[in-house]
Short mmCIF file of C-alpha atoms and ligand atoms in Angstrom, two decimals:
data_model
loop_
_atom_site.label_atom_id
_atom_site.label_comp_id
_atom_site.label_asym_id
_atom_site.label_seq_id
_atom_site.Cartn_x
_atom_site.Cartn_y
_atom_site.Cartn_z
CA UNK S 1 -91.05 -22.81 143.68
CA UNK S 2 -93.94 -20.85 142.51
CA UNK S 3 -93.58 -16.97 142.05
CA UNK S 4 -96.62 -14.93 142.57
CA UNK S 5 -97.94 -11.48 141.77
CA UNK S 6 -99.58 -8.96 143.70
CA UNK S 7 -99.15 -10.35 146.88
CA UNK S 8 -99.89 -8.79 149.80
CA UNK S 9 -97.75 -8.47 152.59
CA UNK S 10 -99.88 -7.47 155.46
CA UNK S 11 -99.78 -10.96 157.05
CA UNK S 12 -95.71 -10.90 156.74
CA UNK S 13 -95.03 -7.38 158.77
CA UNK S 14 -95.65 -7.51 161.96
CA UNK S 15 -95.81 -4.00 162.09
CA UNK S 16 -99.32 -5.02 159.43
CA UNK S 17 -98.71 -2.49 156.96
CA UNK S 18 -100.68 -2.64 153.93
CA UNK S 19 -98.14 -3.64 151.01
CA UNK S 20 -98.22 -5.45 147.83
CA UNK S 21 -95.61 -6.36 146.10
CA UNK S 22 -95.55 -7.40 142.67
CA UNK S 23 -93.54 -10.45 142.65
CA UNK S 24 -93.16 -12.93 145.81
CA UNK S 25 -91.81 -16.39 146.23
CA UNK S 26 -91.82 -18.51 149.22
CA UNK S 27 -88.26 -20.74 149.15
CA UNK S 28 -87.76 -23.53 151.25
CA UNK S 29 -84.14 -24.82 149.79
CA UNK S 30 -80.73 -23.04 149.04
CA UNK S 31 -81.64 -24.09 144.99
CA UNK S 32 -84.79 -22.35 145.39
CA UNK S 33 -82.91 -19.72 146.01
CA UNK S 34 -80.92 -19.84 143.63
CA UNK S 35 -83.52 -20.09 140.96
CA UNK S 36 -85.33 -16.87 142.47
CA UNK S 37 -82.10 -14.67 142.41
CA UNK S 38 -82.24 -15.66 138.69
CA UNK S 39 -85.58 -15.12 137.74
CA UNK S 40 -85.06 -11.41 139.14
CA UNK S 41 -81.98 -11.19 137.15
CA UNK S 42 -83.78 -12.02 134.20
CA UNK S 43 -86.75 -10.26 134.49
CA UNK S 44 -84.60 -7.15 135.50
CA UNK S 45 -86.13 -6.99 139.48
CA UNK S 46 -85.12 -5.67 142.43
CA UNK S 47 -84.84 -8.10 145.39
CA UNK S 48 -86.40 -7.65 149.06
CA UNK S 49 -85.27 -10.61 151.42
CA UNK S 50 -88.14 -10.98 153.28
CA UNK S 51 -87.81 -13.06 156.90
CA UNK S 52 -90.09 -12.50 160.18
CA UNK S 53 -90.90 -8.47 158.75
CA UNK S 54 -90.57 -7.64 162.55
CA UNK S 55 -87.71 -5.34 161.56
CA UNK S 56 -88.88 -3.67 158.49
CA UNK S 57 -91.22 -0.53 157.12
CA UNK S 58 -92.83 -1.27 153.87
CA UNK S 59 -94.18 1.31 150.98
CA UNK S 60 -97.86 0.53 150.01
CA UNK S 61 -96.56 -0.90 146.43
CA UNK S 62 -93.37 -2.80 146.36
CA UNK S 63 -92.30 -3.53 142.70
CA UNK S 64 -90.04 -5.99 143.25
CA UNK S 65 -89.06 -9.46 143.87
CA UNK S 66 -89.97 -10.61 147.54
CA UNK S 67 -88.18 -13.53 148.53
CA UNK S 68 -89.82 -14.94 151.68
CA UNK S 69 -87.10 -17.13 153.14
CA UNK S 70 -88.53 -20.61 154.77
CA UNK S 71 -85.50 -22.93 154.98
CA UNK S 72 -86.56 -25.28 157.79
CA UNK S 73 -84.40 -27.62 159.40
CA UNK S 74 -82.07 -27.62 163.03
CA UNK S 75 -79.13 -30.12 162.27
CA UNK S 76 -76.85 -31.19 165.28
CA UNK S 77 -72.28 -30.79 163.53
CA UNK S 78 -70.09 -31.13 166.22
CA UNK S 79 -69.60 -31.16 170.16
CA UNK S 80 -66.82 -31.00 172.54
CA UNK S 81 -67.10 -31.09 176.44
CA UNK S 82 -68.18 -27.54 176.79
CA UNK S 83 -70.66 -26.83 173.67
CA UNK S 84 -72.61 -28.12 171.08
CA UNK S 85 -72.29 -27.02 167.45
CA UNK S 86 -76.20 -26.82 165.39
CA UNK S 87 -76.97 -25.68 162.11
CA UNK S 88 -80.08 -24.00 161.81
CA UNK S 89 -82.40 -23.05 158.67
CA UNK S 90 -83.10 -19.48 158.15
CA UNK S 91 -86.82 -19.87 158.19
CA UNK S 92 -86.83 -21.44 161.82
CA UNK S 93 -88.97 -19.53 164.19
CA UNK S 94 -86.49 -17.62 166.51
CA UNK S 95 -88.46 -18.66 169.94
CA UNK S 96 -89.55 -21.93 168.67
CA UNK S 97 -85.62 -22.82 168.07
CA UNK S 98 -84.42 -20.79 172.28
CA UNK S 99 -87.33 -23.43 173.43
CA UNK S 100 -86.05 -26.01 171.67
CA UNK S 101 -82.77 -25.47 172.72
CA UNK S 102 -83.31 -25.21 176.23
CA UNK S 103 -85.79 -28.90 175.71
CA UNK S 104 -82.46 -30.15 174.63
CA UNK S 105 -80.33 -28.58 177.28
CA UNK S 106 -78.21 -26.49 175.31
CA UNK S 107 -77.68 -23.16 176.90
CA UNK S 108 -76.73 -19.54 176.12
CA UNK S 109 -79.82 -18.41 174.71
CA UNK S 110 -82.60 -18.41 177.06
CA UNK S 111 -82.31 -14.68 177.91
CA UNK S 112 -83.73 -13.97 174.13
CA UNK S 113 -86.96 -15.88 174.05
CA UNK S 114 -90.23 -14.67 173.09
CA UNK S 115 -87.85 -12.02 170.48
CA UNK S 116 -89.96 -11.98 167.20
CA UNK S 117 -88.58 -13.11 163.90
CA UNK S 118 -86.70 -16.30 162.40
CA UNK S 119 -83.37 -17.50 162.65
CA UNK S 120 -81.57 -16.07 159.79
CA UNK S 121 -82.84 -12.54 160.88
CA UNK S 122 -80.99 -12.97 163.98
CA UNK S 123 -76.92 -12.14 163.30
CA UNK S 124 -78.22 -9.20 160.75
CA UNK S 125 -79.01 -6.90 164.06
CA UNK S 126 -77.22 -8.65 166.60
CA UNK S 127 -80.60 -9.09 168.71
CA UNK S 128 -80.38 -9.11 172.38
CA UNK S 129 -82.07 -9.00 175.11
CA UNK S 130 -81.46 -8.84 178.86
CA UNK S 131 -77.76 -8.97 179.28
CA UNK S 132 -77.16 -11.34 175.82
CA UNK S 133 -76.53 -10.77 172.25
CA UNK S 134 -77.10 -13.44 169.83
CA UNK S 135 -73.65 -12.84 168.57
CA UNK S 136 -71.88 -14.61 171.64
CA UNK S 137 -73.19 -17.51 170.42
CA UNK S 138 -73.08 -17.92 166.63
CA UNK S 139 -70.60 -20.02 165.43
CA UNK S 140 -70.69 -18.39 161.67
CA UNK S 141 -73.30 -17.56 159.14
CA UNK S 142 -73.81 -19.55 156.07
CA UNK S 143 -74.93 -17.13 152.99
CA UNK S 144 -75.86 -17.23 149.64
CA UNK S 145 -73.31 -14.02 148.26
CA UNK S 146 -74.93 -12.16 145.65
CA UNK S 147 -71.78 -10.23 144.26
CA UNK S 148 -69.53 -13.46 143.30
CA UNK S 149 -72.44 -16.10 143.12
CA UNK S 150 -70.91 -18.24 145.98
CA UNK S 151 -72.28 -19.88 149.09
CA UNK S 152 -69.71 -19.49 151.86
CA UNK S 153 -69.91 -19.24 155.72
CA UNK S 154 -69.26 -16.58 157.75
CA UNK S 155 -66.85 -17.10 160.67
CA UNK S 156 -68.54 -15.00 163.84
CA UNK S 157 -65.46 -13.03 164.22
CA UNK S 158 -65.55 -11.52 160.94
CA UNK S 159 -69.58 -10.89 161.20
CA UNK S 160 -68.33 -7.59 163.05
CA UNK S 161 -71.10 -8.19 165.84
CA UNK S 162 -71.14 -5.22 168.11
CA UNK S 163 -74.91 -3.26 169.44
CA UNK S 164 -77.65 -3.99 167.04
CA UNK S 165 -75.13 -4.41 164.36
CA UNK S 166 -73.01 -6.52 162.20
CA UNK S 167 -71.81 -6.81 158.49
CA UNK S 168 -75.27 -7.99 157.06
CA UNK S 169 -76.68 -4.15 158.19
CA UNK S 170 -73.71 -2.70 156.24
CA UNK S 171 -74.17 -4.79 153.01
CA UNK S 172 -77.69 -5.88 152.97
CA UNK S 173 -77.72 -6.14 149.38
CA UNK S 174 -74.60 -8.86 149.15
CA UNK S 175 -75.56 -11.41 151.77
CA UNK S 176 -78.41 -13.44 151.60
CA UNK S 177 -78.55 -16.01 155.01
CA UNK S 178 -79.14 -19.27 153.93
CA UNK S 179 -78.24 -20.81 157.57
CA UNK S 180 -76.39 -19.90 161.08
CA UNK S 181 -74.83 -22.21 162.76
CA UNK S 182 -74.53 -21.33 166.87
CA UNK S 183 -72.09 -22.99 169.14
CA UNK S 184 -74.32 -23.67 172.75
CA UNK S 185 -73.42 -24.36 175.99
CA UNK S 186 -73.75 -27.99 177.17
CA UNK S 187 -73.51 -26.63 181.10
CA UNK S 188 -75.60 -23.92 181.97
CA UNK S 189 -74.57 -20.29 182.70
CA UNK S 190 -76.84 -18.00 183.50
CA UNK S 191 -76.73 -14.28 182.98
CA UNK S 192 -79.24 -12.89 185.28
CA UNK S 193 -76.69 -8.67 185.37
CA UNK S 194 -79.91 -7.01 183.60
CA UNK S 195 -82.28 -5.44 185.31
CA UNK S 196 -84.61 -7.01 187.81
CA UNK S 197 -84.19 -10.46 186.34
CA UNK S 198 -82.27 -11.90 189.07
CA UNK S 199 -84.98 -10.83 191.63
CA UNK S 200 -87.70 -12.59 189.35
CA UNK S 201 -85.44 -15.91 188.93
CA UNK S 202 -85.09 -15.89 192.50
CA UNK S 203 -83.54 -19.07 194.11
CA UNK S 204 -84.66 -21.55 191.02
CA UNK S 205 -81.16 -21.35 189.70
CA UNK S 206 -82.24 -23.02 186.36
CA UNK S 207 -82.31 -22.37 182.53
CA UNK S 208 -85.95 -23.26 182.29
CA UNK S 209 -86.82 -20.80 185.05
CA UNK S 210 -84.63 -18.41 183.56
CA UNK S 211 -86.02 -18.54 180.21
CA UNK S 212 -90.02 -18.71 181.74
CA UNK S 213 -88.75 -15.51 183.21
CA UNK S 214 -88.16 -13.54 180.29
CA UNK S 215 -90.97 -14.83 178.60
CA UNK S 216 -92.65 -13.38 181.49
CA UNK S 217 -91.10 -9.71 181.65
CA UNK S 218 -91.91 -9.28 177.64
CA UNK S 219 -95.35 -10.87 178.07
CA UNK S 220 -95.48 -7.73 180.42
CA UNK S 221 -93.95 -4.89 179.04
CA UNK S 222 -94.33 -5.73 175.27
CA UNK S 223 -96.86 -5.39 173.21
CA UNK S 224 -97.78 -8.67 171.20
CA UNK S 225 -97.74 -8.04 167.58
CA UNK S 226 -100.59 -9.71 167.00
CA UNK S 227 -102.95 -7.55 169.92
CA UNK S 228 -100.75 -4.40 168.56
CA UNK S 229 -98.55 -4.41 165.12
CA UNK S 230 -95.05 -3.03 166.46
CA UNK S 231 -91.62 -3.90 165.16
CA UNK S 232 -90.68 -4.06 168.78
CA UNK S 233 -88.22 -1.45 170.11
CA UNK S 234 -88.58 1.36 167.57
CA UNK S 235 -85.36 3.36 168.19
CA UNK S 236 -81.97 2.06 169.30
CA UNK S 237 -80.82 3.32 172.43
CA UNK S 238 -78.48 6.07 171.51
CA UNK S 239 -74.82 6.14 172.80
CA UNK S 240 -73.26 9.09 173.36
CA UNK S 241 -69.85 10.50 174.70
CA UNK S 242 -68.94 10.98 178.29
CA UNK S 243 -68.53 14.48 177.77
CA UNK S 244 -71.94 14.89 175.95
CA UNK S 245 -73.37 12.96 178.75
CA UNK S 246 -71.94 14.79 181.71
CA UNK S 247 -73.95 18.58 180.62
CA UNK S 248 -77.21 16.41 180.10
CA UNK S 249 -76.89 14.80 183.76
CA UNK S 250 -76.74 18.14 185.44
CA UNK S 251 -80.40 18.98 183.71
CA UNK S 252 -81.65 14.81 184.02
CA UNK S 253 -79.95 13.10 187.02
CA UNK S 254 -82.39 10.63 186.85
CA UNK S 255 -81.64 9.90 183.26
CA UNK S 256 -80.65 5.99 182.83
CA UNK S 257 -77.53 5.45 182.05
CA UNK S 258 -75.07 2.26 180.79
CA UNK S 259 -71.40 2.51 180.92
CA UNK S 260 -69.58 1.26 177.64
CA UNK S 261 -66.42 0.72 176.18
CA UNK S 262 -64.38 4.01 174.73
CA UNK S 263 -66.17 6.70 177.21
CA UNK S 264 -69.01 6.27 175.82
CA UNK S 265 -72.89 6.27 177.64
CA UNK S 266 -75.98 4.32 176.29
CA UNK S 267 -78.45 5.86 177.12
CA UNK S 268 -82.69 4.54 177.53
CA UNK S 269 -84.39 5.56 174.22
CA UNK S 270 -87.71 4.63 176.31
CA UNK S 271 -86.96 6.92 178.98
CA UNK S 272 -86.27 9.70 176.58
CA UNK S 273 -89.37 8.83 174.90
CA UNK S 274 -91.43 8.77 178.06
CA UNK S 275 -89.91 12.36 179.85
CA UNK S 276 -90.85 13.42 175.93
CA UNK S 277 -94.46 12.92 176.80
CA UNK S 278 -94.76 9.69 173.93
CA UNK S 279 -95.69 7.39 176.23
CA UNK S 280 -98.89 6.12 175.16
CA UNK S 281 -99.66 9.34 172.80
CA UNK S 282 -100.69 8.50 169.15
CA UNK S 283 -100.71 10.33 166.67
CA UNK S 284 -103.56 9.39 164.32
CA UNK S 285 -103.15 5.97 163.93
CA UNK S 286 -100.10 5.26 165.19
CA UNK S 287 -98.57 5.32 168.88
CA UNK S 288 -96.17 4.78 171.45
CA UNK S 289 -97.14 1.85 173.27
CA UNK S 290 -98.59 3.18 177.02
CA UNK S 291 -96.10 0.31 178.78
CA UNK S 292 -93.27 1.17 176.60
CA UNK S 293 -92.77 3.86 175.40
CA UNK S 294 -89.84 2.58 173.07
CA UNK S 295 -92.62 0.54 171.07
CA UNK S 296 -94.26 1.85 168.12
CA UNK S 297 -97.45 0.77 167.41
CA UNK S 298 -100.01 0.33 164.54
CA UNK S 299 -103.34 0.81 166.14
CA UNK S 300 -105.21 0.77 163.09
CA UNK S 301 -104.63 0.68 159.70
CA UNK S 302 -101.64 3.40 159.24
CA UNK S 303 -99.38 3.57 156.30
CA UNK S 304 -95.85 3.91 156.19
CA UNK S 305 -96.75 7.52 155.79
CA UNK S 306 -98.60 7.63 158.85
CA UNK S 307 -95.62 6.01 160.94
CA UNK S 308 -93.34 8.14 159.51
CA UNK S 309 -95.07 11.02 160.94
CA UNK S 310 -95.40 10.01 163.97
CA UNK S 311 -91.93 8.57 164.23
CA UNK S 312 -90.50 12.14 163.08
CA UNK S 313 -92.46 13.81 165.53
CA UNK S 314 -91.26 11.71 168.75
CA UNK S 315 -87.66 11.98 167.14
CA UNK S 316 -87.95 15.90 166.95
CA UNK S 317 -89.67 16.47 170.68
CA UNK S 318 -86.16 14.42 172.23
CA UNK S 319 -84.54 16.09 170.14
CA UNK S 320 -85.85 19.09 171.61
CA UNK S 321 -85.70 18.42 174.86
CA UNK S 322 -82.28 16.53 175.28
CA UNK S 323 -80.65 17.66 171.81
CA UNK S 324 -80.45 13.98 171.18
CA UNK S 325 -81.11 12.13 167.90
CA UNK S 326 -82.31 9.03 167.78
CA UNK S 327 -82.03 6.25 165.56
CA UNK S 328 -84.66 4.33 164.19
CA UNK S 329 -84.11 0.08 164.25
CA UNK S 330 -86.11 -1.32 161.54
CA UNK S 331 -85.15 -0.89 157.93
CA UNK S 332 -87.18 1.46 156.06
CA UNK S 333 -88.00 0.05 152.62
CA UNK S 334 -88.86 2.25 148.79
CA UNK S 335 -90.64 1.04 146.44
CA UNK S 336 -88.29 -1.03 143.82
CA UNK S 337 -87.51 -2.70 146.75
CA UNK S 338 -84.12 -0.63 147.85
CA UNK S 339 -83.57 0.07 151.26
CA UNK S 340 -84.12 4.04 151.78
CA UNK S 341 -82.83 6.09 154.50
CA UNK S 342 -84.63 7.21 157.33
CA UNK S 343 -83.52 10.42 156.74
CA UNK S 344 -85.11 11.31 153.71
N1 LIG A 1 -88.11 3.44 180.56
C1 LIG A 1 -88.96 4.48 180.88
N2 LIG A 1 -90.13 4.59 180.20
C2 LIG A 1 -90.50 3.72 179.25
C3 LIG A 1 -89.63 2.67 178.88
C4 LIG A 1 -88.43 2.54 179.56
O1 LIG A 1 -88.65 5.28 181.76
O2 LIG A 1 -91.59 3.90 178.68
C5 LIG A 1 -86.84 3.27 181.29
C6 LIG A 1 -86.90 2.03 182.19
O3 LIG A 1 -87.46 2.33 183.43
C7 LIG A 1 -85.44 1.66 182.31
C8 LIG A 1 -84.88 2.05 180.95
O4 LIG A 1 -85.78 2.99 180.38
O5 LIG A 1 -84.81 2.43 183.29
C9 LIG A 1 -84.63 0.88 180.04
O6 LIG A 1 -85.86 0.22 179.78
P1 LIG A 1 -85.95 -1.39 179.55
O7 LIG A 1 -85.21 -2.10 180.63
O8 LIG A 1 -87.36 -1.73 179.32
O9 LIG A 1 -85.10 -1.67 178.26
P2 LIG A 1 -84.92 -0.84 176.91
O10 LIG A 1 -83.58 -0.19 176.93
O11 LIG A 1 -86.10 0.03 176.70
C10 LIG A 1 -83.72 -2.75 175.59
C11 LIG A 1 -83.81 -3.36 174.22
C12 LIG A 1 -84.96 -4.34 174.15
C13 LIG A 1 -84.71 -5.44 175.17
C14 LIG A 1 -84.58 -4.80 176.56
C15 LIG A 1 -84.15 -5.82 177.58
C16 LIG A 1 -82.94 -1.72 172.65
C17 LIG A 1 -83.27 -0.67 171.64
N3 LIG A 1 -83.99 -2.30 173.24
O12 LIG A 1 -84.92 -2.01 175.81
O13 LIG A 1 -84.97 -4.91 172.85
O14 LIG A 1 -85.75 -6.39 175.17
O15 LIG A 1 -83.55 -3.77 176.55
O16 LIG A 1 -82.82 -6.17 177.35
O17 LIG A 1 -81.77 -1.99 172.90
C18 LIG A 1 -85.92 -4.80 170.67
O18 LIG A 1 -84.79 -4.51 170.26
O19 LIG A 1 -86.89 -4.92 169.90
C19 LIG A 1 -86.13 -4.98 172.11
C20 LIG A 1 -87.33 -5.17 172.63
#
């Protein structure tokens, strides 16, 4: 384990912000870990778990500890009839492990291929993805917690997964994920509700075809980080009540709409974006992508000042125009290394 100063983190965001931060380590073990947590204690530093960075907004100067998390490793536990129990490293490339998966026929997760990001990223937002949340599968977390100096694992039922959330959003400065173990599906069931998905798996009823056809649909819609810096969908889509939802329907009857739980409405963040007149409309250097408008993107070398702006601008035109807030996804970083609020 070798710490590092003024590193910069432009190659580790995929939104490619400029950011240096003055500490970094790259750990590859649980006792690397261990021995960063302590160096930060002693040298009196804030820590920033860094994974994929395709869910975060860095400052231009980070004065803090960066721990880049690279645990490798997929490790087959248990199986009954129905599923197969594997133990994954945190630094695992999230599509690299759904295509490995689906090489060893273990099913449940093709719907969220080609998301960006690494394993251990995965339960902190719940990702999903045409019609399946990572949470359905996970098994339990194993973490490193920072308040009583314990590795323990994380049953899935007490991860409180629900939309783009789960306990590791509420207490990101605790829970450091070491692991996650998923339980998969040794039959395959495929979840083809979303969309048009079912109309582009047609009659080729499989889990490779399945998961070719995702790759497909993001390959279209998405922007590739790499092409265009974006932290993928910028805003969650915001749910609303029933009530709240019925006035705005009389004005927008062609507003997309979701039914959930509680009378409540989700509602299409990119369609709110789009009638908003974001859809591919930048704002110095930085956009909404002209396929999707729920995409943010870096077209040249902005600063988390210059996303901010423009992020604050599409939020106050909806706002404006359907008296709706919405809320960003990716974390918003200061610069000790604290998460901030967007609000500010
Ligand atoms: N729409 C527009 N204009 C746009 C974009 C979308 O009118 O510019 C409309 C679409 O026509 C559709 C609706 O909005 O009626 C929803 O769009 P889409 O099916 O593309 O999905 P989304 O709600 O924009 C969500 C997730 C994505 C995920 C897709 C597929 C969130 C915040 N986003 O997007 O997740 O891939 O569904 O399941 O829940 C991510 O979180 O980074 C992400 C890409």
């Amino acid at each position: 384990m070798q710490i590092q100063t003024q590193v910069q983190l432009k190659p580790f965001n995929t939104l490619s912000l400029d950011a240096t931060a003055s500490h970094y380590v790259r750990i590859h073990s649980v006792e690397d870990l261990e021995a960063a947590l302590q160096f930060a204690q002693d040298e009196n530093l804030n820590v920033l778990i860094l994974s994929g960075g395709s869910n975060m907004l860095l400052p231009e100067q980070i004065h803090a500890l960066v721990i880049h998390m690279d645990i490798q490793g997929i490790e087959y536990l248990s199986e009954d009839e129905m599923t197969q129990t594997v133990r994954v490293g945190a630094g695992q490339v999230w599509h690299d492990f759904v295509l490995w998966s689906t090489a060893h026929q273990l099913f449940g997760l093709q719907n969220l291929a080609l998301i960006p990001g690494l394993v251990g990223a995965s339960p902190v937002q719940n990702i999903g993805a045409y019609g399946v949340e990572v949470g359905e599968f996970i098994d339990s977390v194993q973490v490193y917690d920072r308040e009583n100096k314990v590795h323990c694992s994380i049953a899935a039922v007490d991860c409180d997964f629900s939309y783009r959330h789960s306990i590791f959003k509420d207490r990101p400065e605790r829970f450091v994920i070491t692991h996650v173990t998923f339980k998969l599906l040794r039959q395959a069931e495929l979840k083809l509700n979303y969309g048009d998905l079912k109309n582009a798996v047609g009659d080729e009823l499989t889990a490779e075809n399945l998961q070719q056809q995702v790759i497909h649909i993001r390959q279209t819609k998405l922007p590739d980080p790499k092409q265009y810096p974006n932290v993928g969908s910028f805003f969650k889509n915001p749910v609303i009540s029933q009530q709240v939802f019925d006035q705005i329907v009389v004005q927008f009857p062609n507003l997309p709409h979701y039914p959930q739980p509680y009378n409540e409405v989700k509602l299409a963040a990119g369609w709110l974006i789009d009638q908003a007149g974001w859809k591919g409309k930048t704002l110095g250097m930085v956009g909404m992508f002209h396929k999707q408008a729920l995409v943010l993107v870096n077209y040249e070398h902005a600063t988390l000042h210059d996303v901010r702006a423009t992020y604050k601008a599409v939020q106050h035109d909806v706002f404006e125009k359907f008296n709706i807030v919405l809320h960003p996804e990716p974390v918003l970083f200061d610069e000790n290394g604290l998460i901030r609020s967007h609000q500010d």
